[in-house]
XYZ file of N, CA and C in Angstrom:
246
model
N 0.829 -1.190 0.000
C 0.000 0.000 0.000
C 0.871 1.250 0.000
N 0.284 2.362 -0.394
C 1.016 3.623 -0.470
C 1.529 4.064 0.909
N 0.718 3.873 1.947
C 1.129 4.251 3.298
C 2.347 3.447 3.732
N 2.356 2.154 3.416
C 3.493 1.298 3.780
C 4.746 1.745 3.023
N 4.595 2.103 1.735
C 5.742 2.599 0.963
C 6.275 3.889 1.565
N 5.375 4.785 1.979
C 5.813 6.050 2.580
C 6.575 5.786 3.881
N 6.103 4.838 4.672
C 6.800 4.493 5.919
C 8.182 3.944 5.602
N 8.287 3.126 4.569
C 9.576 2.563 4.164
C 10.504 3.662 3.665
N 9.966 4.616 2.896
C 10.782 5.725 2.404
C 11.286 6.591 3.542
N 10.425 6.862 4.516
C 10.835 7.653 5.671
C 11.878 6.884 6.476
N 11.697 5.585 6.594
C 12.661 4.750 7.321
C 14.042 4.883 6.699
N 14.102 4.728 5.402
C 15.368 4.799 4.679
C 15.982 6.200 4.787
N 15.163 7.219 4.608
C 15.640 8.600 4.654
C 16.163 8.955 6.034
N 15.389 8.644 7.066
C 15.797 8.959 8.426
C 17.094 8.245 8.792
N 17.157 6.956 8.497
C 18.355 6.165 8.812
C 19.581 6.720 8.068
N 19.402 7.030 6.775
C 20.528 7.546 5.981
C 21.011 8.902 6.501
N 20.075 9.798 6.809
C 20.458 11.110 7.338
C 21.179 10.975 8.678
N 20.625 10.148 9.545
C 21.220 9.980 10.878
C 22.622 9.384 10.780
N 22.767 8.351 9.977
C 24.071 7.680 9.870
C 25.092 8.552 9.143
N 24.650 9.311 8.133
C 25.590 10.178 7.401
C 26.134 11.289 8.288
N 25.394 11.605 9.341
C 25.835 12.622 10.290
C 26.476 12.000 11.531
N 26.573 10.685 11.523
C 27.201 9.939 12.626
C 26.541 10.264 13.967
N 25.210 10.274 13.960
C 24.444 10.574 15.169
C 23.821 9.279 15.688
N 24.191 8.857 16.889
C 23.568 7.666 17.465
C 22.069 7.913 17.701
N 21.303 6.869 17.668
C 19.856 6.984 17.835
C 19.490 7.634 19.167
N 20.220 7.295 20.230
C 19.881 7.888 21.529
C 20.146 9.393 21.559
N 21.178 9.847 20.847
C 21.460 11.283 20.767
C 20.374 11.995 19.962
N 19.931 11.378 18.881
C 18.851 11.953 18.086
C 17.577 12.058 18.914
N 17.315 11.040 19.704
C 16.128 11.051 20.567
C 16.201 12.218 21.555
N 17.358 12.425 22.127
C 17.532 13.501 23.098
C 17.340 14.876 22.451
N 18.004 15.105 21.328
C 17.953 16.407 20.665
C 16.572 16.692 20.075
N 15.944 15.672 19.505
C 14.646 15.869 18.845
C 13.470 15.818 19.817
N 13.741 15.360 21.046
C 12.691 15.158 22.046
C 11.652 14.138 21.556
N 12.137 13.148 20.831
C 11.300 12.028 20.393
C 11.767 10.782 21.138
N 10.850 9.928 21.456
C 11.189 8.695 22.161
C 12.049 7.807 21.265
N 13.073 7.213 21.844
C 13.967 6.361 21.055
C 13.214 5.189 20.421
N 12.203 4.676 21.097
C 11.440 3.566 20.522
C 10.645 4.035 19.301
N 10.201 5.282 19.311
C 9.500 5.840 18.145
C 10.453 5.940 16.965
N 11.647 6.462 17.217
C 12.648 6.580 16.154
C 12.994 5.199 15.601
N 13.179 4.242 16.479
C 13.498 2.880 16.061
C 12.390 2.294 15.184
N 11.145 2.508 15.592
C 10.012 1.982 14.818
C 9.897 2.668 13.455
N 10.186 3.966 13.396
C 10.157 4.681 12.114
C 11.270 4.160 11.221
N 12.482 4.044 11.772
C 13.627 3.571 10.982
C 13.450 2.138 10.486
N 12.704 1.334 11.199
C 12.491 -0.048 10.771
C 11.266 -0.181 9.877
N 10.565 0.932 9.653
C 9.388 0.912 8.783
C 8.147 0.371 9.468
N 8.201 0.204 10.785
C 7.062 -0.352 11.519
C 6.070 0.721 11.951
N 6.481 1.989 11.861
C 5.593 3.086 12.240
C 5.728 4.211 11.233
N 4.643 4.918 11.033
C 4.643 6.080 10.156
C 4.861 7.304 11.033
N 5.746 8.193 10.610
C 6.048 9.391 11.390
C 4.946 10.430 11.232
N 4.476 10.946 12.350
C 3.512 12.040 12.320
C 4.238 13.298 11.839
N 3.479 14.256 11.333
C 4.086 15.494 10.836
C 4.951 16.181 11.892
N 4.450 16.252 13.115
C 5.199 16.895 14.198
C 6.524 16.172 14.447
N 6.497 14.864 14.356
C 7.715 14.071 14.563
C 8.711 14.318 13.442
N 8.222 14.397 12.204
C 9.100 14.684 11.062
C 9.791 16.026 11.270
N 9.036 17.026 11.707
C 9.601 18.360 11.941
C 10.690 18.298 13.006
N 10.424 17.621 14.107
C 11.417 17.513 15.194
C 12.681 16.780 14.744
N 12.492 15.660 14.061
C 13.640 14.873 13.613
C 14.454 15.638 12.578
N 13.766 16.267 11.640
C 14.456 17.032 10.602
C 15.298 18.145 11.219
N 14.701 18.883 12.140
C 15.415 19.979 12.800
C 16.659 19.451 13.522
N 16.501 18.345 14.218
C 17.627 17.752 14.948
C 18.731 17.278 14.000
N 18.344 16.910 12.776
C 19.308 16.433 11.789
C 19.857 17.559 10.906
N 19.359 18.774 11.116
C 19.880 19.924 10.375
C 19.318 20.089 8.983
N 18.143 19.549 8.744
C 17.469 19.741 7.455
C 16.050 20.229 7.729
N 15.425 20.786 6.707
C 14.036 21.196 6.871
C 13.136 19.974 6.723
N 11.953 20.066 7.299
C 10.985 18.976 7.143
C 10.640 18.812 5.668
N 10.574 19.918 4.958
C 10.283 19.858 3.513
C 11.360 19.066 2.774
N 12.631 19.344 3.101
C 13.740 18.623 2.457
C 13.689 17.137 2.798
N 13.358 16.832 4.027
C 13.272 15.433 4.446
C 12.181 14.717 3.633
N 11.057 15.383 3.434
C 9.977 14.790 2.635
C 10.393 14.648 1.175
N 11.153 15.622 0.661
C 11.647 15.527 -0.719
C 12.563 14.315 -0.870
N 13.412 14.081 0.118
C 14.291 12.915 0.084
C 13.483 11.622 0.109
N 12.393 11.618 0.857
C 11.507 10.442 0.893
C 10.897 10.202 -0.477
N 10.437 11.285 -1.121
C 9.841 11.163 -2.448
C 10.860 10.668 -3.464
N 12.104 11.127 -3.329
C 13.171 10.673 -4.221
C 13.409 9.175 -4.042
N 13.405 8.715 -2.797
C 13.586 7.280 -2.527
C 12.460 6.483 -3.155
N 11.239 7.001 -3.065
C 10.085 6.322 -3.664
C 10.249 6.259 -5.185
N 10.626 7.380 -5.801
C 10.804 7.431 -7.255
C 11.881 6.456 -7.721
N 12.981 6.403 -6.988
C 14.077 5.504 -7.365
C 13.667 4.049 -7.285
N 12.889 3.709 -6.259
C 12.454 2.321 -6.101
C 11.395 1.932 -7.118
N 10.569 2.909 -7.517
C 9.490 2.583 -8.454
C 9.935 2.733 -9.901
N 11.209 3.119 -10.084
C 11.754 3.221 -11.432
C 11.410 4.517 -12.124
N 10.913 5.533 -11.356
C 10.502 6.801 -11.955
C 11.519 7.789 -11.899
């Protein structure tokens, strides 16, 4: 389903941004004020990030929420061959 694909795209985007910045998950949780279990579930594709959570995570990672969503859309396009 489209919702599951979006969760997978966010998982990939969040994990890639966090790892490229060498930020441990617990540090991201602290800075973003998001629960570490929430971040873990988003990164594993088991949970869909709410808009407020995307904003917090993006800010903590030094990107805009809009840019984070654009990266998700790019991941979707690449996987779907578009």
